[in-house]
Structures are given as structure tokens and as C-alpha cells.
mmCIF file of C-alpha atoms in Angstrom:
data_model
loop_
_atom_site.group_PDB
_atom_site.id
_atom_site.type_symbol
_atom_site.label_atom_id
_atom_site.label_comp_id
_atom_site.label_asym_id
_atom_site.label_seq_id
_atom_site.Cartn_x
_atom_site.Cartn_y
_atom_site.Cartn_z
ATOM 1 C CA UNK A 1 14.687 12.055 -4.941
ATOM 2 C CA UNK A 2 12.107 9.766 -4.358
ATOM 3 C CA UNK A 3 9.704 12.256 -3.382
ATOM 4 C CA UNK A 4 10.454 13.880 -6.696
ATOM 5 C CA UNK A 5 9.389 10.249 -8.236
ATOM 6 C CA UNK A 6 6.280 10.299 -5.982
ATOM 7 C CA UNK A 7 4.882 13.383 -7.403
ATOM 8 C CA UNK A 8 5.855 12.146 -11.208
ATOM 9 C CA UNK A 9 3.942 9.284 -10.786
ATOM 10 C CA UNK A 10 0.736 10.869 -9.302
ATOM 11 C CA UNK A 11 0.758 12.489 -12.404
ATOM 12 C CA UNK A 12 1.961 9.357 -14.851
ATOM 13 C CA UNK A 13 -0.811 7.635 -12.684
ATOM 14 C CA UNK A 14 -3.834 10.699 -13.326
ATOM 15 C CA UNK A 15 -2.979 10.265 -16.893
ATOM 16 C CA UNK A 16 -2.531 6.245 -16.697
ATOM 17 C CA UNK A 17 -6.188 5.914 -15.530
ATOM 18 C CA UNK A 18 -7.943 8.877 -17.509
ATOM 19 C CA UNK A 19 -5.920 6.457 -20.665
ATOM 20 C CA UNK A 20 -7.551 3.414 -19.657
ATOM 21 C CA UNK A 21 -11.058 4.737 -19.531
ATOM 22 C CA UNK A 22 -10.407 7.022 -22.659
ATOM 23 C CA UNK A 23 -8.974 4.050 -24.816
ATOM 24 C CA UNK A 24 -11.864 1.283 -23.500
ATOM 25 C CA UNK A 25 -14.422 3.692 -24.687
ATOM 26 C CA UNK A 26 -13.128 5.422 -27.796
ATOM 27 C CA UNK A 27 -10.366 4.274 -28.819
ATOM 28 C CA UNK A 28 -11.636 1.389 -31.238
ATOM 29 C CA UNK A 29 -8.687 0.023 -32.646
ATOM 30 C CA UNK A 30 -7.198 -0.168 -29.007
ATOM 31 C CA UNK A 31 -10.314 -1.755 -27.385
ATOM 32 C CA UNK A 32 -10.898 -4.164 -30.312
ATOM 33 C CA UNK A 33 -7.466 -6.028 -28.794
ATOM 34 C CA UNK A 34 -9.422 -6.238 -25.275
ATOM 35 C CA UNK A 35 -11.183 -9.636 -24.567
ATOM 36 C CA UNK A 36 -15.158 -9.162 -24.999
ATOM 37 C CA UNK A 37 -15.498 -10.601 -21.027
ATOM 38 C CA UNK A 38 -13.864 -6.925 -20.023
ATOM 39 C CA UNK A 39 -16.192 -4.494 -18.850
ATOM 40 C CA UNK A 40 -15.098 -1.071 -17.378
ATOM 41 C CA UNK A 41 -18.063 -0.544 -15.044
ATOM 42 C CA UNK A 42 -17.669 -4.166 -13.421
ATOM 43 C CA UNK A 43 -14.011 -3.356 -12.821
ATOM 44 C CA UNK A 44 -14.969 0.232 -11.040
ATOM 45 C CA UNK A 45 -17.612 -1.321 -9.127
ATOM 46 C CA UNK A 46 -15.894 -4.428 -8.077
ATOM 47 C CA UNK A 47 -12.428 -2.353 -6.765
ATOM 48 C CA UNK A 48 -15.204 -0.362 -5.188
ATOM 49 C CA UNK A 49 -16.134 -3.136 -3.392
ATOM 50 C CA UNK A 50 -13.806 -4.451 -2.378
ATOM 51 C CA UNK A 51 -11.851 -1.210 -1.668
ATOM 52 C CA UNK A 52 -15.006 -0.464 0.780
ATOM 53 C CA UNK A 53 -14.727 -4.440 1.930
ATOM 54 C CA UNK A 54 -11.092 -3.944 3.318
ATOM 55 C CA UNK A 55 -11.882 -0.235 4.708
ATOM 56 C CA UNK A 56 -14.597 -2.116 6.481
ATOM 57 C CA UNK A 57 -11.989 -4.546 7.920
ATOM 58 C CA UNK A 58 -9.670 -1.833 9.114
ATOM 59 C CA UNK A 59 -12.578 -1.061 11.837
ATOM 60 C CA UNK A 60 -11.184 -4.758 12.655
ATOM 61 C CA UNK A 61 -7.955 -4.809 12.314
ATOM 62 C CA UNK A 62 -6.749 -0.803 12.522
ATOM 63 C CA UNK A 63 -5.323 -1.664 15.987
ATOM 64 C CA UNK A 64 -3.255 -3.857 14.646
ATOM 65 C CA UNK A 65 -2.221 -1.094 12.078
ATOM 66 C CA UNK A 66 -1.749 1.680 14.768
ATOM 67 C CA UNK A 67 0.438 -1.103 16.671
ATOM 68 C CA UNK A 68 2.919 -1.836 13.586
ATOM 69 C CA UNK A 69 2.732 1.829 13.055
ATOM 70 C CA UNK A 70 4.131 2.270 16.817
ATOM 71 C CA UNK A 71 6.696 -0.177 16.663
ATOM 72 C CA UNK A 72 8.307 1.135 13.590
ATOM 73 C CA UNK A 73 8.084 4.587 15.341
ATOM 74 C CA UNK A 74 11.561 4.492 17.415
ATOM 75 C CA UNK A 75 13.035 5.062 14.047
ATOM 76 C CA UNK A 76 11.953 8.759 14.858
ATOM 77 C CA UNK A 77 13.474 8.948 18.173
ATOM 78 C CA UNK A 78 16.441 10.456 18.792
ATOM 79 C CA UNK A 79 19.121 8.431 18.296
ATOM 80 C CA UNK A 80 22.429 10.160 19.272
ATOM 81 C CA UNK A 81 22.652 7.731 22.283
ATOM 82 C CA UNK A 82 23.094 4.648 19.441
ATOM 83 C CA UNK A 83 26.157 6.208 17.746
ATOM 84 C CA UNK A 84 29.072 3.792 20.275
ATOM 85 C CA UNK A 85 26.876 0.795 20.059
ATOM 86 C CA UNK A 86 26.438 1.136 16.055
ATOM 87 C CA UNK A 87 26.535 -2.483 14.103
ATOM 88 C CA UNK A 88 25.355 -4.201 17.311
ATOM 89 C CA UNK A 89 23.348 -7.438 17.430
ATOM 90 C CA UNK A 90 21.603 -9.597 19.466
ATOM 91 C CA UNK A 91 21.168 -8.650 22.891
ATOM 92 C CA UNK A 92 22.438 -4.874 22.837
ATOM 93 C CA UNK A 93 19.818 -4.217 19.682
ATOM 94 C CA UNK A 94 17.029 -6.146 21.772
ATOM 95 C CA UNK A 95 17.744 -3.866 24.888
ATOM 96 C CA UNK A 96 18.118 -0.921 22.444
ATOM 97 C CA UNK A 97 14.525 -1.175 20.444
ATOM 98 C CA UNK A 98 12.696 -1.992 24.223
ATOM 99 C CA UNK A 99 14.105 0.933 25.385
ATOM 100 C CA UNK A 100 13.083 3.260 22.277
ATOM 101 C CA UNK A 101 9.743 1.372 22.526
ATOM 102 C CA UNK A 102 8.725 3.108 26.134
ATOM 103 C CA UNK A 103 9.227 6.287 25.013
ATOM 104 C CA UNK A 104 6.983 5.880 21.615
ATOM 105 C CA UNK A 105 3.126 7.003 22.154
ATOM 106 C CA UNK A 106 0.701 4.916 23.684
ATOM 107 C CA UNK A 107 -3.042 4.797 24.181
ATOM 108 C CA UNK A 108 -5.674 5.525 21.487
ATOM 109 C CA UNK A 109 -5.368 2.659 18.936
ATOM 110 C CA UNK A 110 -8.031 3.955 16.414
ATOM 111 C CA UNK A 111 -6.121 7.310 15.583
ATOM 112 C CA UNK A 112 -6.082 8.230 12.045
ATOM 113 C CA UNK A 113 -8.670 5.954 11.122
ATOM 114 C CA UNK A 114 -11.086 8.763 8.975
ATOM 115 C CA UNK A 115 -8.143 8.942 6.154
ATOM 116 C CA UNK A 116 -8.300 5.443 5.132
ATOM 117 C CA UNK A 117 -12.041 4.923 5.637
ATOM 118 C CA UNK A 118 -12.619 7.775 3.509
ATOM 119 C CA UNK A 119 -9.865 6.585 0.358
ATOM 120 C CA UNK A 120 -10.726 2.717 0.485
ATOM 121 C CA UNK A 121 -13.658 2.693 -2.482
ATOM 122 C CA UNK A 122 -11.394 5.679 -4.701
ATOM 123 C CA UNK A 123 -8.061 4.094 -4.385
ATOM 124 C CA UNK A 124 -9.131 0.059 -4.663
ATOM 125 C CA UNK A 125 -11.893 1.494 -8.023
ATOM 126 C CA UNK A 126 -8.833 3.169 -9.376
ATOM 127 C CA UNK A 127 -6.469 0.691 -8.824
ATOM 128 C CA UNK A 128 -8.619 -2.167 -10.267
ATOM 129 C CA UNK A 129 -9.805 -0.111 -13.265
ATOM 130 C CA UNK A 130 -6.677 -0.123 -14.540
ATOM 131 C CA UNK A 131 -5.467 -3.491 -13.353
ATOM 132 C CA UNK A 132 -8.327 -5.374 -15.068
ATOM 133 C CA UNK A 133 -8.022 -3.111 -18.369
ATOM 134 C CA UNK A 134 -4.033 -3.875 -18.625
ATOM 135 C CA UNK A 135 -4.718 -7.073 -17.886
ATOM 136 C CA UNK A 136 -7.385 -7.792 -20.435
ATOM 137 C CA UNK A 137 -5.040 -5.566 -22.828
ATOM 138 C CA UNK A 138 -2.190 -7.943 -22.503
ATOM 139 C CA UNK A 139 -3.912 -10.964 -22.778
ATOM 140 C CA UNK A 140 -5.549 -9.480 -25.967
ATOM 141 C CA UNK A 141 -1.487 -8.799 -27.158
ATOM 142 C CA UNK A 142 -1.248 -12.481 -26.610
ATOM 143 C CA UNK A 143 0.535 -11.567 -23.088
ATOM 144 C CA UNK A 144 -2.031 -13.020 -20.600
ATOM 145 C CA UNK A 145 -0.697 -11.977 -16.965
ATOM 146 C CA UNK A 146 -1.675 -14.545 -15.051
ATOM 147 C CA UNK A 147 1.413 -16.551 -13.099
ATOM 148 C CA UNK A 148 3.661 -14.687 -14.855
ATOM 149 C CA UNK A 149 5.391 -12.186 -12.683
ATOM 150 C CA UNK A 150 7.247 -9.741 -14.578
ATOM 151 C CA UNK A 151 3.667 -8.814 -16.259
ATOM 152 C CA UNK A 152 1.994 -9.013 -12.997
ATOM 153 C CA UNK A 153 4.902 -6.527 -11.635
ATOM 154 C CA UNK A 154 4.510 -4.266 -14.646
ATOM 155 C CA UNK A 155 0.534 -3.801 -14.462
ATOM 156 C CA UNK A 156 1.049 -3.692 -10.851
ATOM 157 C CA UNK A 157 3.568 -0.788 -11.164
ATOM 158 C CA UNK A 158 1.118 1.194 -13.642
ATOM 159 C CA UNK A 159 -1.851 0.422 -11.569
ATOM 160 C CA UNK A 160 -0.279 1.343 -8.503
ATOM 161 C CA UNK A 161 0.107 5.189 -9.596
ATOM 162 C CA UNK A 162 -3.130 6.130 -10.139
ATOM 163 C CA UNK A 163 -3.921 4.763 -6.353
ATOM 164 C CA UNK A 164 -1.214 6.362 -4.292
ATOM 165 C CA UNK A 165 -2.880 9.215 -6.345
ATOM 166 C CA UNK A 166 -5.281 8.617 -3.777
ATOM 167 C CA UNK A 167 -3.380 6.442 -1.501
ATOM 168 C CA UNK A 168 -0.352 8.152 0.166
ATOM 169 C CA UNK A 169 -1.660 11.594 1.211
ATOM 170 C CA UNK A 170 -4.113 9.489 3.707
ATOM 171 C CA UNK A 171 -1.371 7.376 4.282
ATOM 172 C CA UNK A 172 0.825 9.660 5.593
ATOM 173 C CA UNK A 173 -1.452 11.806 7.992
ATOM 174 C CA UNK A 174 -2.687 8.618 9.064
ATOM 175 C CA UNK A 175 0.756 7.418 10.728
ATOM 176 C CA UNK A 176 1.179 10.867 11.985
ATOM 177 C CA UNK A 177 -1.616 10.983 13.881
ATOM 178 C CA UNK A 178 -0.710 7.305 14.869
ATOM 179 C CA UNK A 179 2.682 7.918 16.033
ATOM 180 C CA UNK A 180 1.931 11.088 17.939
ATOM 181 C CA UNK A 181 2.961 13.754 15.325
ATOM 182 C CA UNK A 182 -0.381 15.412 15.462
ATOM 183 C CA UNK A 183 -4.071 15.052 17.530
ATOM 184 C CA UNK A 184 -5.820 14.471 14.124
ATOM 185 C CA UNK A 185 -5.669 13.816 10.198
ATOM 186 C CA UNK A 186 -7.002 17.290 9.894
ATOM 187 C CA UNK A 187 -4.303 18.763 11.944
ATOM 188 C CA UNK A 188 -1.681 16.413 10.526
ATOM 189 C CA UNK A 189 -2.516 17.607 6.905
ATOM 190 C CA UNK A 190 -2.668 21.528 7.987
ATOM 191 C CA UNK A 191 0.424 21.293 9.571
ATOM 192 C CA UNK A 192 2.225 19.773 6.640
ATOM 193 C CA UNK A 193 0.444 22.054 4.551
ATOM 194 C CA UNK A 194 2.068 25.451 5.994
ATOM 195 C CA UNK A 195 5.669 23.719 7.003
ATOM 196 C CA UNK A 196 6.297 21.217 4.204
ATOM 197 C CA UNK A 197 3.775 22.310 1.375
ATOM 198 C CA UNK A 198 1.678 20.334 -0.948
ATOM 199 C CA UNK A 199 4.485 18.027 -1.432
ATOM 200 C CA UNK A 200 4.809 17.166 1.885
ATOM 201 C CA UNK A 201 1.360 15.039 1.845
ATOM 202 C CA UNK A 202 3.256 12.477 -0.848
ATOM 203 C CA UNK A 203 6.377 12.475 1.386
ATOM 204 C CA UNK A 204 7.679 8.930 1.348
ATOM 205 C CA UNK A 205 5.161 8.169 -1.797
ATOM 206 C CA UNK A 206 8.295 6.583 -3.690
ATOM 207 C CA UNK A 207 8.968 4.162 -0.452
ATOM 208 C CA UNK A 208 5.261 3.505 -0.935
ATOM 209 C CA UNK A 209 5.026 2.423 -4.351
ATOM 210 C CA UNK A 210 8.377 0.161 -4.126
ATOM 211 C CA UNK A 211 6.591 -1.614 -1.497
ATOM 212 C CA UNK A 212 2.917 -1.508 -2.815
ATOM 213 C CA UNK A 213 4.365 -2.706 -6.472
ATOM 214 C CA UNK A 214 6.364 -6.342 -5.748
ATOM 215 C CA UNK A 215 3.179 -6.823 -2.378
ATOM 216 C CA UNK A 216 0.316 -6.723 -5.169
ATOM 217 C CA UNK A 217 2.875 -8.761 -7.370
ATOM 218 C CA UNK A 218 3.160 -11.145 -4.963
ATOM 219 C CA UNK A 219 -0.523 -11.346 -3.484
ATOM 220 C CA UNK A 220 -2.332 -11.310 -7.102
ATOM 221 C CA UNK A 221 -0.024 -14.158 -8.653
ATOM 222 C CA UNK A 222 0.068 -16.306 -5.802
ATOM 223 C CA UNK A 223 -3.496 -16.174 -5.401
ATOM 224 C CA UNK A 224 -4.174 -17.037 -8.767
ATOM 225 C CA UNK A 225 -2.101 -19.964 -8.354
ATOM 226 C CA UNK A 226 -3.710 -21.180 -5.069
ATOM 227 C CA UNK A 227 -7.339 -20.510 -6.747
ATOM 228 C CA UNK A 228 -6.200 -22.753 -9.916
ATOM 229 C CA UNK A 229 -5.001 -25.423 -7.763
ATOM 230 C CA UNK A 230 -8.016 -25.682 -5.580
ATOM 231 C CA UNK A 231 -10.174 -26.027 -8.981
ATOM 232 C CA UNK A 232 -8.139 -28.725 -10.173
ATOM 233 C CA UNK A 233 -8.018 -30.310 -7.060
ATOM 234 C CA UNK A 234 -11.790 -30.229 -6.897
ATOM 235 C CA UNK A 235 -12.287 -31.893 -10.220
ATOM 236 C CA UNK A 236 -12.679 -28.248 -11.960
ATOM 237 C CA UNK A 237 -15.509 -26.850 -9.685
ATOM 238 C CA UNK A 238 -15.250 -23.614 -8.933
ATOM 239 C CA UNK A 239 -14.016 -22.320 -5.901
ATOM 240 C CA UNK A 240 -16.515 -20.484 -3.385
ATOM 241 C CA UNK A 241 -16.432 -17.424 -2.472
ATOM 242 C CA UNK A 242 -15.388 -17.940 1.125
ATOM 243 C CA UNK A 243 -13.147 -20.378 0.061
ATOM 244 C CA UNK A 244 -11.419 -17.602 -2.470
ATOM 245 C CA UNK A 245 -11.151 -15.208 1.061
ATOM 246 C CA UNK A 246 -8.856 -17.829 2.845
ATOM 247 C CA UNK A 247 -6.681 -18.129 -0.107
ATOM 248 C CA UNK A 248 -7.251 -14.085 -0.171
ATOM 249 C CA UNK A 249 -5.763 -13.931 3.514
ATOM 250 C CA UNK A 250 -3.090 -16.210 3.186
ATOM 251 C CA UNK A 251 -1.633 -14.775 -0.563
ATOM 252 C CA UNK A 252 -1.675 -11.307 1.267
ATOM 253 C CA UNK A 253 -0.176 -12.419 4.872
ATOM 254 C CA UNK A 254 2.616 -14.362 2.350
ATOM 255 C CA UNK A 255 2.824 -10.730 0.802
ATOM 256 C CA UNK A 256 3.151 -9.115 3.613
ATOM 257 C CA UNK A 257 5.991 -11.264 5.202
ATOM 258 C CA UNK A 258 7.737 -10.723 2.065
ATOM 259 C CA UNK A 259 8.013 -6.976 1.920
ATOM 260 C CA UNK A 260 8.023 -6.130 5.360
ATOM 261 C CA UNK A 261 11.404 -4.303 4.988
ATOM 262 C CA UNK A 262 9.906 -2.091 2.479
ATOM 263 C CA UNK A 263 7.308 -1.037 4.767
ATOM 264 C CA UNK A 264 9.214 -0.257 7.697
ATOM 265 C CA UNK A 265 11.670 2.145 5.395
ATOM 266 C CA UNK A 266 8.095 3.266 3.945
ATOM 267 C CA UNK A 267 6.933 4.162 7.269
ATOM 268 C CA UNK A 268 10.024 5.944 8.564
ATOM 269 C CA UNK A 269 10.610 7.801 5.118
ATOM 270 C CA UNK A 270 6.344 8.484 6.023
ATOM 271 C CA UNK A 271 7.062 9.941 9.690
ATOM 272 C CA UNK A 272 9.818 11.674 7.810
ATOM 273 C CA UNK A 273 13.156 10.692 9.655
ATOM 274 C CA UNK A 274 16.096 13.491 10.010
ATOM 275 C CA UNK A 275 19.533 12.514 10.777
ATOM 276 C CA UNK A 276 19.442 16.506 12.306
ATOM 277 C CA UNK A 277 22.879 17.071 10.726
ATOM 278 C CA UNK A 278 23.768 20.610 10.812
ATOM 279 C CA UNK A 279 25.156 23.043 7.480
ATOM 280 C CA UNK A 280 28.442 24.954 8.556
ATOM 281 C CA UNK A 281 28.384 28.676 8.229
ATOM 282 C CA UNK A 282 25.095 29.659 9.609
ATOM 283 C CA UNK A 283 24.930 30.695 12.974
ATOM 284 C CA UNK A 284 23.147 27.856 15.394
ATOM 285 C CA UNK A 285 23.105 25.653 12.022
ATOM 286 C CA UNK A 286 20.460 24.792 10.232
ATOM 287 C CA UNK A 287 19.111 21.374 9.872
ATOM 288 C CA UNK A 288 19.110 19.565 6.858
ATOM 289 C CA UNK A 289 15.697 17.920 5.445
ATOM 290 C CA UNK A 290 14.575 14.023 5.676
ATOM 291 C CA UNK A 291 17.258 11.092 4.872
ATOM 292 C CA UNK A 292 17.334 9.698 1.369
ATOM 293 C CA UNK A 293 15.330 6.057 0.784
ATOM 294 C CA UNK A 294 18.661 4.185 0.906
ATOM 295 C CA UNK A 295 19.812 6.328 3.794
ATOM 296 C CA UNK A 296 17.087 5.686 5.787
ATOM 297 C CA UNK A 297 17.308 1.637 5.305
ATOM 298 C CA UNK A 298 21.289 1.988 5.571
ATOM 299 C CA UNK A 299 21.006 3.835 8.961
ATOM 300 C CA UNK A 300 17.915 1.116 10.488
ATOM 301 C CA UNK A 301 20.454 -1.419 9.345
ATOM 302 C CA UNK A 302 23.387 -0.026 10.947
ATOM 303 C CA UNK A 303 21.446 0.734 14.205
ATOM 304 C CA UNK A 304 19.217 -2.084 14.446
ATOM 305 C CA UNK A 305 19.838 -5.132 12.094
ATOM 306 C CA UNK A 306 17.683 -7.122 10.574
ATOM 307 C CA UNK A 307 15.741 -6.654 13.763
ATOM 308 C CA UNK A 308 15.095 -3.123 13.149
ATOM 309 C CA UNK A 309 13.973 -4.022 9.109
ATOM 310 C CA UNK A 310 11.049 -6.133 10.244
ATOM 311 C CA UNK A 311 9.594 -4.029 12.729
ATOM 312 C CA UNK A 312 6.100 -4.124 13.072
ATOM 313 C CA UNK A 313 5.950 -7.699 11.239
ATOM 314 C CA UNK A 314 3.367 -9.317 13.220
ATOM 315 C CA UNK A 315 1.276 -7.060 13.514
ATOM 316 C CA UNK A 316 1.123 -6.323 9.932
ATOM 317 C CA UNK A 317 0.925 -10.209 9.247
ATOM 318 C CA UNK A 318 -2.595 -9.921 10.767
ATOM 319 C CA UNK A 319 -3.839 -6.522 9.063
ATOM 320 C CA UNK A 320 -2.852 -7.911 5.797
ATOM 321 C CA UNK A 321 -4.454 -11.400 5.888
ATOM 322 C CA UNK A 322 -7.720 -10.146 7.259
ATOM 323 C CA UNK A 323 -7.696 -7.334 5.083
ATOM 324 C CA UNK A 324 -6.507 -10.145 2.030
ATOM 325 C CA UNK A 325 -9.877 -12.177 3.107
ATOM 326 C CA UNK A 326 -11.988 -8.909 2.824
ATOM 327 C CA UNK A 327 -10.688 -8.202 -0.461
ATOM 328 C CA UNK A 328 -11.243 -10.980 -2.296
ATOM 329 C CA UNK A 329 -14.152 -12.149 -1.110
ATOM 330 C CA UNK A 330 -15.627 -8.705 -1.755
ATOM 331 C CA UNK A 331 -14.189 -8.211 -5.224
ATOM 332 C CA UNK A 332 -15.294 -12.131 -5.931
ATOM 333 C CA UNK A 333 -18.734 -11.875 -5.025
ATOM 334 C CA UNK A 334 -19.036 -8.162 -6.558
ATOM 335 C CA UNK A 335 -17.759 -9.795 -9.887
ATOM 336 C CA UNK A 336 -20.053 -12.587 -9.466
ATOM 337 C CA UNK A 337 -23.396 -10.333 -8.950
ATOM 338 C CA UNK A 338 -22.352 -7.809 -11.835
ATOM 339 C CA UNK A 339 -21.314 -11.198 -14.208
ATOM 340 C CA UNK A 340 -24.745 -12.796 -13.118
ATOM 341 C CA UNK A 341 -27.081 -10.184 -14.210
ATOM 342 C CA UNK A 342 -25.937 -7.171 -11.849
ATOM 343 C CA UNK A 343 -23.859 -5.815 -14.624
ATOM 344 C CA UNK A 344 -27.237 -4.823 -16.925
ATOM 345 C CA UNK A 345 -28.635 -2.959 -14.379
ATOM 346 C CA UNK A 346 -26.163 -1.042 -13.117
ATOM 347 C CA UNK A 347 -24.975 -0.079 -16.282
ATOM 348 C CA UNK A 348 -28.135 1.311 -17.471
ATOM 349 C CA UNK A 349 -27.467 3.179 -13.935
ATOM 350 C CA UNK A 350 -24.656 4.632 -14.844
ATOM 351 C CA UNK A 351 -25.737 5.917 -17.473
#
């Protein structure tokens, strides 16, 4: 089902960003609600940057990434030999994850890198394109966003589709390759190509979005927060630019803690998880296809606690807060140069 809501929102999203960039430019009576300080072209360029910022910072970090990736990984395995000790805790689930752990693939740590190098500028330009434009659209509706986080979740929702657009066929060859599913992306995407189709590169794109929505909830409004509080704090000076990449880290580690769950179910739905039930009536049986979202959380529960839920969690801690540093401090000193007198040159560039 989710899979199903994966593909409808590439689509909602392809039409959610060709809208944005349609009604900023000719749609008057639309635009003339948007605050004069909006500019399309700083908002591509900017996501660019800091989009190419945090790809940069996976060279960094992406063996952190391959090592969350690895951990959440056992959820593949086999795991007839957990049906007696279903439910347990403690000591038994300890014993059980170490054991699943040795048999998980080791080595390499910079597999599947190429995807997400590649999709960092196109996802982070869409996603900011139409982050800044709903943004600037509420506030013109009287509706400003910031600190309030039912708007922040909604603009995060609508920006989010456009970007797993993007987004969640590299994510998904990516942990392939990382958990030992395939030699390369390449591979990885051929291979789903001829056995699972076209739809098989957004498999697990609706786990993706429930965890990408309330994680860029979370990381834009506390950061906002954090950066207010450090200008009032400092007499109203503004805050530096490497001072706006530790608050950057920390809102996105504090995201990251907060949906880990998510992104464990995310990555299992991603490696796509099979009970291996068999239908009756067909000689040697035929298996049935992946486990639902809830099925998939329900079964890591039942099997592993909430052990098995934050897989991964340190691991992804550190990815996230460098990554969070990158970010802003890219997108924060792109908006700077474009606001300071970048902005006239490269739009006369672009056009």
C-alpha cells in the first residue's frame, strides 16, 4: 500500500514543484501574496548548495551510513530460528541481534556511495524550491511557518515529494549495495529493474517520506528556535555562519534521535523484508511479496523490542549531525552571497 502512496506522491511531488515555479513566475495574483525578500533562483541555488555541501560530507561520514545500514540489516536474515523465543527481552534479544550481526556483510564501507553523490544538488534544489516558496506563501496568507509545527509538518510533507522524486530510487540501490544485495548501484538498479520493475526503485518510498516528513519538521523548527535564541542572547547580532552549522548539527542529531524508528522500518521496508509465507494450492508454494509498513515494525517489535527499533542509532546520530553542520552552513552562506550581491549576477546567468 505504501508503495502505491510512494509512486502517488512522486507524481503529487513532479506537479508540486513544476506549481511552485509556474505560480512564482506567472501566476500574478498568486505571487503578489509572496513576500518581495522571495526569490526563486536564490532558493534553487542555495538547496543546491547545500544539497552538494552534505553530499560532500557523506565522503565523511558514509561509513557511518554503510554501518547503520549494516546493523539494521539482520532484519533481512532469516529468522525462522526466532519464532520460540518471540516477545523476548533483555539478554535473549542482545544474544539474538549479536548473533544475526556476524552473519550480515562486512568489509567495504564506501559501497553505494555514487547514488547519493550524484542526487545531493537535485533533491536538496528541489526540496528547498518548494520549501522556501510555501513558506514565503504562507507567511504572505498571514500563516508565517516559523516555530509553528503543524505548518512546518505540512510544507515539509509537500516539499518532501518532489525530493524522494529524486531521493528514494538512490536510496534504495544504495542500501542494497550496502547490505550485500548487489556488487554495485548499477547492478542493484538492473536487477530490480527486470525482477521488481520500475516500481521496485521507490520500494519503501512511503516508509521514506513518514520518516523524512516529522525529521525536517523537527530539524527546521528547532533550528529556528536555537538561531533566534542565540540572536537574542547576543543582544540581536546575527549569528555566524559557523555558529548557524553547530546549531545545524545538533537540530539534525536531535532529529535524528527522534525518528530513528522510522528509519529502521524505512530501511527494512528498503532491503525489502519477506516473511517467505507460502500460498496453498500451488505445487512447492509460492512466496508472497514484501511485509506491509505496519507489518514490518509489528514483526521487529515482536522479535527484537525496542532494541531492534533503534538499530543503527548511533551511527546515524553522527551522519546526521555532521551532515546537519554541512547543511546549514552551506545553505547560510549560499543565501548570504546571493542576498549580498551574488543574486544579480547569477540571475542575469540564468537567464
Amino acid at each position: 500500500m505504501l508503495q502505491g502512496a510512494a509512486l502517488i506522491s512522486v507524481l503529487v511531488g513532479g506537479i508540486v514543484l513544476v506549481g511552485a515555479t509556474e505560480n512564482f513566475h506567472h501566476g500574478p495574483n498568486l505571487a503578489a501574496l509572496v513576500p518581495p525578500t522571495y526569490s526563486f533562483e536564490k532558493s534553487l541555488l542555495s538547496g543546491a548548495a547545500a544539497g552538494i555541501s552534505r553530499g560532500l560530507s557523506r565522503i565523511v561520514t558514509f561509513p557511518l551510513d554503510t554501518i547503520k545500514t549494516r546493523q539494521q540489516a539482520v532484519l533481512i536474515l532469516n529468522d525462522d530460528e526466532d519464532e520460540a523465543g518471540r516477545g523476548g527481552r533483555g539478554k535473549n534479544v542482545a544474544e539474538k541481534l549479536n548473533s544475526r550481526a556476524s552473519k550480515v556483510k562486512k568489509g567495504r564501507l564506501f559501497d553505494g556511495i555514487l547514488p547519493m553523490l550524484l542526487i545531493a544538488g537535485p533533491a536538496n534544489a528541489a526540496f528547498f524550491v518548494t520549501y522556501d516558496y510555501l513558506g514565503a506563501l504562507a507567511t504572505g496568507l498571514g500563516y508565517p511557518p516559523k516555530g509553528h509545527i503543524l505548518i512546518e509538518l505540512f510544507t515539509s510533507l509537500l516539499s518532501s515529494l518532489p525530493a524522494n522524486l529524486i531521493r528514494v530510487p538512490a536510496e534504495v540501490t544504495k542500501q542494497r549495495v550496502q547490505a550485500g544485495q548487489a556488487a554495485s548501484a548499477f547492478k542493484a538498479a538492473s536487477t530490480i529493474l527486470k525482477t521488481e520493475g520500475p516500481l521496485g526503485l521507490y520500494v519503501g518510498g512511503g516508509a521514506h517520506l513518514l520518516r523524512e516528513i516529522p525529521f525536517n519538521a523537527v530539524q527546521f523548527v528547532s533550528y529556528r528556535h536555537m538561531k533566534d535564541f542565540l540572536v537574542a542572547s547576543q543582544g540581536g547580532i546575527h549569528a555566524s555562519v559557523a555558529a548557524k552549522a553547530v546549531l545545524g548539527a545538533v537540530a539534525a542529531g536531535l532529529a535524528s534521535l527522534m525518528t530513528q524508528p522510522l528509519d529502521t522500518i524505512k530501511t527494512a521496508q528498503m532491503l525489502n523484508v519477506k516473511k517467505g509465507t507460502k500460498i496453498e494450492g500451488e505445487q512447492g508454494g509460492k512466496e508472497e511479496g514484501g511485509e506491509s509498513y505496519f507489518d514490518s515494525a509489528s514483526r521487529i517489535y515482536s522479535r527484537f523490542g525496542f532494541p531492534g527499533l533503534y538499530l543503527g542509532l548511533l551511527p546515524r546520530f553522527g551522519l546526521c549531525a555532521v551532515g546537519g553542520a554541512f547543511y546549514f552552513y552551506a545553505n547560510e552562506w549560499a543565501v548570504g552571497i546571493l542576498t549580498t550581491g551574488g543574486g544579480h549576477l547569477l540571475h542575469i546567468w540564468l537567464k
